[in-house]
Amino acid sequence: MGRYVIRRLLQMVPVFVGTTFLIFIMVYALGDPVAAMFGDRAPDPATAAAIRHAMYLDHSLPAQYVHYMGQIFTGDFGTAANGQPVTEVMGTAFPVTIRLTLVAFVFEAVIGIALGLLAGLRRGRLADSGVLALTLLVVSIPTFVTGYLLRYFVGVKWGLAHPTVAEGAPIGDLVMPGLVLAGVSLAYVARLTRTSVAENGRADYLRTAVAKGLPRRRVVTVHLLRNSLIPVVTFLGTDIGGLMAGAVVTERIFNIHGVGYQLYQGILRQNPPTVVGFVTILVLIFLVANLLVDLLYAVLDPRIRYA
């Protein structure tokens, strides 16, 4: 196990470098951060040159990337457009988005697996058809439509929840945004679980468990569901990064000042340090989540061994 983890960590290095390099090149090559600082005004050439030198922008893009990587290892992600260090912006944005992602992840995992298990156990019946129709409906409707409809009816018209989420709001205010954020992924989890349960329901080991007279709850939870969760866990693990990055739309709808909001502001104001800094952390989260998913395989299926 230890050698496997070390090997996976070493494999993550070129993936991290390659991904962040591409993002860095794309962001810094497409815009001029110094011109963006001055807006419609033309900066004084001497002042602009001094700012470019201070921001290391008077070097080639590969040299800028190497300098940037050296800075982030010391905890310096640069300065945002408002003069605030990017690390301070991250310190306020990431806790908000992590809370929102956790709420969405709980909805996605609990409701998605429960619906999928119900449909898989009753395949071909009314419950199965209902789950398939419901998930198809959820997948077909864009997230921004679901978000605005829920905010209007549940938050504004019926007054059952706050239509926007204030800074420092309790976890209960994140229920509606979390449900909107988790909607499409929840539908995919339900369909994945349903397919996997239906397939494993015909396996020999399950018929053996039933023939041995084991209680139905044990057959379903220990033998059927546990072996059906491997593809679901793979999707859930890779979706953590997707939920955090995909919170851009949800955070805009509910006025949540998290990662999505800051990324949107960074792109709008052409502020490369903010965009590259936030995406760098999201890449790290995505890589770590994938490593944890791979390690979780052995827990779900003891036949899996790591060399």
mmCIF file of C-alpha atoms in Angstrom, residues 18-268:
data_model
loop_
_atom_site.group_PDB
_atom_site.id
_atom_site.type_symbol
_atom_site.label_atom_id
_atom_site.label_comp_id
_atom_site.label_asym_id
_atom_site.label_seq_id
_atom_site.Cartn_x
_atom_site.Cartn_y
_atom_site.Cartn_z
ATOM 1 C CA GLY A 18 1.255 19.989 -17.008
ATOM 2 C CA THR A 19 -2.210 21.134 -15.972
ATOM 3 C CA THR A 20 -1.094 24.270 -14.174
ATOM 4 C CA PHE A 21 1.323 25.134 -17.006
ATOM 5 C CA LEU A 22 -1.456 24.975 -19.597
ATOM 6 C CA ILE A 23 -3.772 27.081 -17.415
ATOM 7 C CA PHE A 24 -1.006 29.594 -16.731
ATOM 8 C CA ILE A 25 -0.167 29.954 -20.445
ATOM 9 C CA MET A 26 -3.842 30.275 -21.423
ATOM 10 C CA VAL A 27 -4.610 32.932 -18.800
ATOM 11 C CA TYR A 28 -1.477 35.051 -19.127
ATOM 12 C CA ALA A 29 -1.205 34.784 -22.941
ATOM 13 C CA LEU A 30 -4.776 35.930 -23.598
ATOM 14 C CA GLY A 31 -4.803 39.146 -21.589
ATOM 15 C CA ASP A 32 -2.687 42.001 -20.314
ATOM 16 C CA PRO A 33 -3.046 42.255 -16.515
ATOM 17 C CA VAL A 34 -1.415 45.692 -16.436
ATOM 18 C CA ALA A 35 -3.812 47.145 -19.056
ATOM 19 C CA ALA A 36 -6.728 45.585 -17.133
ATOM 20 C CA MET A 37 -5.634 47.454 -13.983
ATOM 21 C CA PHE A 38 -6.117 50.820 -15.711
ATOM 22 C CA GLY A 39 -9.407 49.951 -17.443
ATOM 23 C CA ASP A 40 -10.204 52.359 -20.282
ATOM 24 C CA ARG A 41 -7.322 54.681 -19.405
ATOM 25 C CA ALA A 42 -3.988 54.315 -21.167
ATOM 26 C CA PRO A 43 -1.254 53.732 -18.556
ATOM 27 C CA ASP A 44 1.915 55.795 -18.536
ATOM 28 C CA PRO A 45 4.557 53.683 -20.354
ATOM 29 C CA ALA A 46 7.112 54.081 -17.564
ATOM 30 C CA THR A 47 4.548 53.165 -14.905
ATOM 31 C CA ALA A 48 3.323 50.188 -16.929
ATOM 32 C CA ALA A 49 6.891 48.974 -17.425
ATOM 33 C CA ALA A 50 7.583 49.274 -13.691
ATOM 34 C CA ILE A 51 4.446 47.279 -12.837
ATOM 35 C CA ARG A 52 5.324 44.601 -15.409
ATOM 36 C CA HIS A 53 8.802 44.313 -13.904
ATOM 37 C CA ALA A 54 7.376 44.076 -10.379
ATOM 38 C CA MET A 55 4.933 41.353 -11.506
ATOM 39 C CA TYR A 56 7.673 39.509 -13.451
ATOM 40 C CA LEU A 57 5.683 40.059 -16.664
ATOM 41 C CA ASP A 58 8.720 41.320 -18.601
ATOM 42 C CA HIS A 59 10.008 37.749 -18.895
ATOM 43 C CA SER A 60 8.974 34.913 -21.202
ATOM 44 C CA LEU A 61 5.879 32.873 -20.281
ATOM 45 C CA PRO A 62 7.885 29.728 -19.317
ATOM 46 C CA ALA A 63 10.120 31.877 -17.086
ATOM 47 C CA GLN A 64 7.040 33.482 -15.534
ATOM 48 C CA TYR A 65 5.599 30.013 -14.850
ATOM 49 C CA VAL A 66 8.793 28.816 -13.144
ATOM 50 C CA HIS A 67 8.798 32.003 -11.037
ATOM 51 C CA TYR A 68 5.100 31.486 -10.197
ATOM 52 C CA MET A 69 5.686 27.875 -9.103
ATOM 53 C CA GLY A 70 8.554 29.008 -6.902
ATOM 54 C CA GLN A 71 6.277 31.589 -5.306
ATOM 55 C CA ILE A 72 3.368 29.244 -4.574
ATOM 56 C CA PHE A 73 5.663 26.838 -2.721
ATOM 57 C CA THR A 74 6.305 29.729 -0.324
ATOM 58 C CA GLY A 75 2.570 30.437 -0.038
ATOM 59 C CA ASP A 76 2.620 33.495 -2.311
ATOM 60 C CA PHE A 77 -0.097 33.297 -4.995
ATOM 61 C CA GLY A 78 0.246 36.930 -6.042
ATOM 62 C CA THR A 79 -2.058 39.905 -5.591
ATOM 63 C CA ALA A 80 -5.688 40.292 -6.658
ATOM 64 C CA ALA A 81 -7.004 43.264 -8.659
ATOM 65 C CA ASN A 82 -8.098 45.059 -5.463
ATOM 66 C CA GLY A 83 -4.582 44.845 -4.003
ATOM 67 C CA GLN A 84 -5.496 42.034 -1.593
ATOM 68 C CA PRO A 85 -3.195 38.969 -1.513
ATOM 69 C CA VAL A 86 -4.769 36.031 -3.362
ATOM 70 C CA THR A 87 -4.184 33.825 -0.300
ATOM 71 C CA GLU A 88 -6.446 36.106 1.743
ATOM 72 C CA VAL A 89 -9.146 35.920 -0.947
ATOM 73 C CA MET A 90 -8.784 32.125 -0.877
ATOM 74 C CA GLY A 91 -9.078 32.163 2.905
ATOM 75 C CA THR A 92 -12.536 33.696 2.689
ATOM 76 C CA ALA A 93 -13.771 31.954 -0.484
ATOM 77 C CA PHE A 94 -12.728 28.312 -0.033
ATOM 78 C CA PRO A 95 -14.444 27.710 3.359
ATOM 79 C CA VAL A 96 -17.728 28.933 1.852
ATOM 80 C CA THR A 97 -17.452 26.732 -1.233
ATOM 81 C CA ILE A 98 -16.252 23.725 0.777
ATOM 82 C CA ARG A 99 -19.371 23.983 2.973
ATOM 83 C CA LEU A 100 -21.564 24.283 -0.130
ATOM 84 C CA THR A 101 -19.767 21.333 -1.769
ATOM 85 C CA LEU A 102 -20.191 19.159 1.340
ATOM 86 C CA VAL A 103 -23.936 19.881 1.433
ATOM 87 C CA ALA A 104 -24.210 19.081 -2.288
ATOM 88 C CA PHE A 105 -22.073 15.944 -1.882
ATOM 89 C CA VAL A 106 -24.303 14.623 0.914
ATOM 90 C CA PHE A 107 -27.391 15.152 -1.268
ATOM 91 C CA GLU A 108 -25.659 13.533 -4.226
ATOM 92 C CA ALA A 109 -24.387 10.487 -2.354
ATOM 93 C CA VAL A 110 -27.287 9.771 0.011
ATOM 94 C CA ILE A 111 -30.272 10.542 -2.228
ATOM 95 C CA GLY A 112 -28.576 9.360 -5.428
ATOM 96 C CA ILE A 113 -27.532 5.969 -4.030
ATOM 97 C CA ALA A 114 -30.898 5.489 -2.275
ATOM 98 C CA LEU A 115 -32.843 6.194 -5.474
ATOM 99 C CA GLY A 116 -30.504 3.988 -7.508
ATOM 100 C CA LEU A 117 -30.805 1.114 -5.025
ATOM 101 C CA LEU A 118 -34.589 1.402 -5.016
ATOM 102 C CA ALA A 119 -34.743 1.398 -8.829
ATOM 103 C CA GLY A 120 -32.231 -1.460 -9.145
ATOM 104 C CA LEU A 121 -34.097 -3.683 -6.679
ATOM 105 C CA ARG A 122 -37.431 -2.969 -8.394
ATOM 106 C CA ARG A 123 -36.249 -2.815 -12.001
ATOM 107 C CA GLY A 124 -39.037 -2.865 -14.545
ATOM 108 C CA ARG A 125 -41.616 -1.732 -11.988
ATOM 109 C CA LEU A 126 -43.241 1.620 -11.271
ATOM 110 C CA ALA A 127 -40.509 2.750 -8.860
ATOM 111 C CA ASP A 128 -37.813 2.008 -11.443
ATOM 112 C CA SER A 129 -39.670 3.891 -14.175
ATOM 113 C CA GLY A 130 -40.298 6.807 -11.822
ATOM 114 C CA VAL A 131 -36.622 7.135 -10.875
ATOM 115 C CA LEU A 132 -35.532 6.916 -14.529
ATOM 116 C CA ALA A 133 -38.058 9.566 -15.583
ATOM 117 C CA LEU A 134 -37.174 11.865 -12.667
ATOM 118 C CA THR A 135 -33.423 11.646 -13.258
ATOM 119 C CA LEU A 136 -33.889 12.183 -16.996
ATOM 120 C CA LEU A 137 -35.908 15.322 -16.235
ATOM 121 C CA VAL A 138 -33.218 16.636 -13.859
ATOM 122 C CA VAL A 139 -30.425 15.997 -16.358
ATOM 123 C CA SER A 140 -32.387 17.668 -19.159
ATOM 124 C CA ILE A 141 -32.909 20.968 -17.318
ATOM 125 C CA PRO A 142 -29.861 23.297 -17.164
ATOM 126 C CA THR A 143 -28.622 24.101 -13.664
ATOM 127 C CA PHE A 144 -29.230 27.846 -14.017
ATOM 128 C CA VAL A 145 -32.904 27.213 -14.876
ATOM 129 C CA THR A 146 -33.371 24.954 -11.842
ATOM 130 C CA GLY A 147 -31.579 27.452 -9.648
ATOM 131 C CA TYR A 148 -33.586 30.484 -10.691
ATOM 132 C CA LEU A 149 -36.896 28.586 -10.506
ATOM 133 C CA LEU A 150 -36.168 27.268 -6.994
ATOM 134 C CA ARG A 151 -34.951 30.661 -5.804
ATOM 135 C CA TYR A 152 -38.083 32.386 -7.123
ATOM 136 C CA PHE A 153 -40.707 29.911 -5.906
ATOM 137 C CA VAL A 154 -39.105 28.550 -2.708
ATOM 138 C CA GLY A 155 -37.221 31.681 -1.697
ATOM 139 C CA VAL A 156 -39.230 34.659 -3.010
ATOM 140 C CA LYS A 157 -42.819 33.560 -3.618
ATOM 141 C CA TRP A 158 -43.345 30.990 -0.847
ATOM 142 C CA GLY A 159 -40.741 32.325 1.591
ATOM 143 C CA LEU A 160 -39.610 28.855 2.681
ATOM 144 C CA ALA A 161 -35.894 29.711 2.440
ATOM 145 C CA HIS A 162 -33.634 32.723 1.978
ATOM 146 C CA PRO A 163 -33.345 33.552 -1.761
ATOM 147 C CA THR A 164 -29.719 34.632 -1.272
ATOM 148 C CA VAL A 165 -27.006 33.440 1.092
ATOM 149 C CA ALA A 166 -25.374 36.110 3.235
ATOM 150 C CA GLU A 167 -21.750 35.950 4.382
ATOM 151 C CA GLY A 168 -21.426 33.709 7.456
ATOM 152 C CA ALA A 169 -24.929 32.270 6.949
ATOM 153 C CA PRO A 170 -25.778 29.035 8.804
ATOM 154 C CA ILE A 171 -25.506 25.685 7.040
ATOM 155 C CA GLY A 172 -29.300 25.564 6.699
ATOM 156 C CA ASP A 173 -29.200 28.438 4.190
ATOM 157 C CA LEU A 174 -26.996 26.296 1.941
ATOM 158 C CA VAL A 175 -29.577 23.518 1.582
ATOM 159 C CA MET A 176 -31.313 24.994 -1.471
ATOM 160 C CA PRO A 177 -28.073 26.022 -3.267
ATOM 161 C CA GLY A 178 -26.594 22.615 -2.389
ATOM 162 C CA LEU A 179 -29.579 20.835 -3.901
ATOM 163 C CA VAL A 180 -29.265 22.910 -7.081
ATOM 164 C CA LEU A 181 -25.516 22.239 -7.280
ATOM 165 C CA ALA A 182 -25.985 18.494 -6.706
ATOM 166 C CA GLY A 183 -28.981 18.064 -9.032
ATOM 167 C CA VAL A 184 -27.350 16.766 -12.221
ATOM 168 C CA SER A 185 -24.684 14.723 -10.408
ATOM 169 C CA LEU A 186 -27.363 13.224 -8.139
ATOM 170 C CA ALA A 187 -29.239 12.004 -11.221
ATOM 171 C CA TYR A 188 -26.091 10.396 -12.639
ATOM 172 C CA VAL A 189 -25.317 8.693 -9.297
ATOM 173 C CA ALA A 190 -28.854 7.299 -9.169
ATOM 174 C CA ARG A 191 -28.586 5.914 -12.699
ATOM 175 C CA LEU A 192 -25.097 4.479 -12.113
ATOM 176 C CA THR A 193 -26.214 2.798 -8.883
ATOM 177 C CA ARG A 194 -29.363 1.447 -10.519
ATOM 178 C CA THR A 195 -27.410 -0.106 -13.412
ATOM 179 C CA SER A 196 -24.726 -1.570 -11.151
ATOM 180 C CA VAL A 197 -27.272 -3.024 -8.684
ATOM 181 C CA ALA A 198 -29.325 -4.531 -11.520
ATOM 182 C CA GLU A 199 -26.202 -6.126 -13.022
ATOM 183 C CA ASN A 200 -24.864 -7.506 -9.733
ATOM 184 C CA GLY A 201 -28.342 -8.740 -8.799
ATOM 185 C CA ARG A 202 -27.859 -11.569 -11.311
ATOM 186 C CA ALA A 203 -24.368 -12.539 -10.076
ATOM 187 C CA ASP A 204 -23.619 -16.065 -8.782
ATOM 188 C CA TYR A 205 -22.261 -14.838 -5.449
ATOM 189 C CA LEU A 206 -25.564 -13.138 -4.716
ATOM 190 C CA ARG A 207 -27.589 -16.269 -5.492
ATOM 191 C CA THR A 208 -25.210 -18.170 -3.191
ATOM 192 C CA ALA A 209 -25.800 -15.641 -0.406
ATOM 193 C CA VAL A 210 -29.591 -16.021 -0.812
ATOM 194 C CA ALA A 211 -29.308 -19.830 -0.931
ATOM 195 C CA LYS A 212 -27.351 -19.797 2.348
ATOM 196 C CA GLY A 213 -30.398 -18.215 3.952
ATOM 197 C CA LEU A 214 -28.764 -14.900 4.869
ATOM 198 C CA PRO A 215 -31.187 -12.120 5.907
ATOM 199 C CA ARG A 216 -32.315 -9.927 2.987
ATOM 200 C CA ARG A 217 -30.900 -6.785 4.619
ATOM 201 C CA ARG A 218 -27.447 -8.385 4.846
ATOM 202 C CA VAL A 219 -27.642 -9.684 1.275
ATOM 203 C CA VAL A 220 -28.562 -6.213 -0.033
ATOM 204 C CA THR A 221 -26.265 -4.029 2.074
ATOM 205 C CA VAL A 222 -23.171 -6.233 2.474
ATOM 206 C CA HIS A 223 -23.133 -8.250 -0.736
ATOM 207 C CA LEU A 224 -25.152 -6.387 -3.370
ATOM 208 C CA LEU A 225 -24.726 -2.704 -2.539
ATOM 209 C CA ARG A 226 -21.087 -2.900 -1.463
ATOM 210 C CA ASN A 227 -20.025 -4.584 -4.719
ATOM 211 C CA SER A 228 -22.162 -2.185 -6.740
ATOM 212 C CA LEU A 229 -20.579 0.951 -5.330
ATOM 213 C CA ILE A 230 -17.182 0.827 -7.087
ATOM 214 C CA PRO A 231 -18.277 2.721 -10.255
ATOM 215 C CA VAL A 232 -20.379 5.036 -8.091
ATOM 216 C CA VAL A 233 -17.448 5.860 -5.800
ATOM 217 C CA THR A 234 -15.299 6.559 -8.863
ATOM 218 C CA PHE A 235 -17.852 9.076 -10.085
ATOM 219 C CA LEU A 236 -18.311 10.632 -6.637
ATOM 220 C CA GLY A 237 -14.556 11.063 -6.177
ATOM 221 C CA THR A 238 -14.000 12.743 -9.506
ATOM 222 C CA ASP A 239 -17.118 14.863 -9.014
ATOM 223 C CA ILE A 240 -15.813 16.608 -5.875
ATOM 224 C CA GLY A 241 -13.551 18.810 -7.973
ATOM 225 C CA GLY A 242 -16.366 19.240 -10.479
ATOM 226 C CA LEU A 243 -18.756 20.411 -7.771
ATOM 227 C CA MET A 244 -16.285 23.015 -6.507
ATOM 228 C CA ALA A 245 -15.454 24.266 -9.989
ATOM 229 C CA GLY A 246 -19.063 24.029 -11.125
ATOM 230 C CA ALA A 247 -20.247 26.196 -8.258
ATOM 231 C CA VAL A 248 -19.724 29.258 -10.479
ATOM 232 C CA VAL A 249 -23.339 29.223 -11.697
ATOM 233 C CA THR A 250 -24.889 28.286 -8.345
ATOM 234 C CA GLU A 251 -22.894 30.898 -6.435
ATOM 235 C CA ARG A 252 -23.906 33.599 -8.912
ATOM 236 C CA ILE A 253 -27.603 32.681 -8.580
ATOM 237 C CA PHE A 254 -27.603 32.732 -4.765
ATOM 238 C CA ASN A 255 -25.000 35.514 -4.386
ATOM 239 C CA ILE A 256 -22.546 33.287 -2.533
ATOM 240 C CA HIS A 257 -19.045 34.770 -2.349
ATOM 241 C CA GLY A 258 -17.142 31.529 -2.765
ATOM 242 C CA VAL A 259 -14.652 30.107 -5.245
ATOM 243 C CA GLY A 260 -17.011 30.390 -8.215
ATOM 244 C CA TYR A 261 -17.759 34.035 -7.446
ATOM 245 C CA GLN A 262 -14.060 34.924 -7.114
ATOM 246 C CA LEU A 263 -13.185 33.032 -10.300
ATOM 247 C CA TYR A 264 -15.926 34.884 -12.158
ATOM 248 C CA GLN A 265 -14.670 38.219 -10.833
ATOM 249 C CA GLY A 266 -11.089 37.288 -11.716
ATOM 250 C CA ILE A 267 -12.023 36.444 -15.310
ATOM 251 C CA LEU A 268 -14.263 39.526 -15.616
#
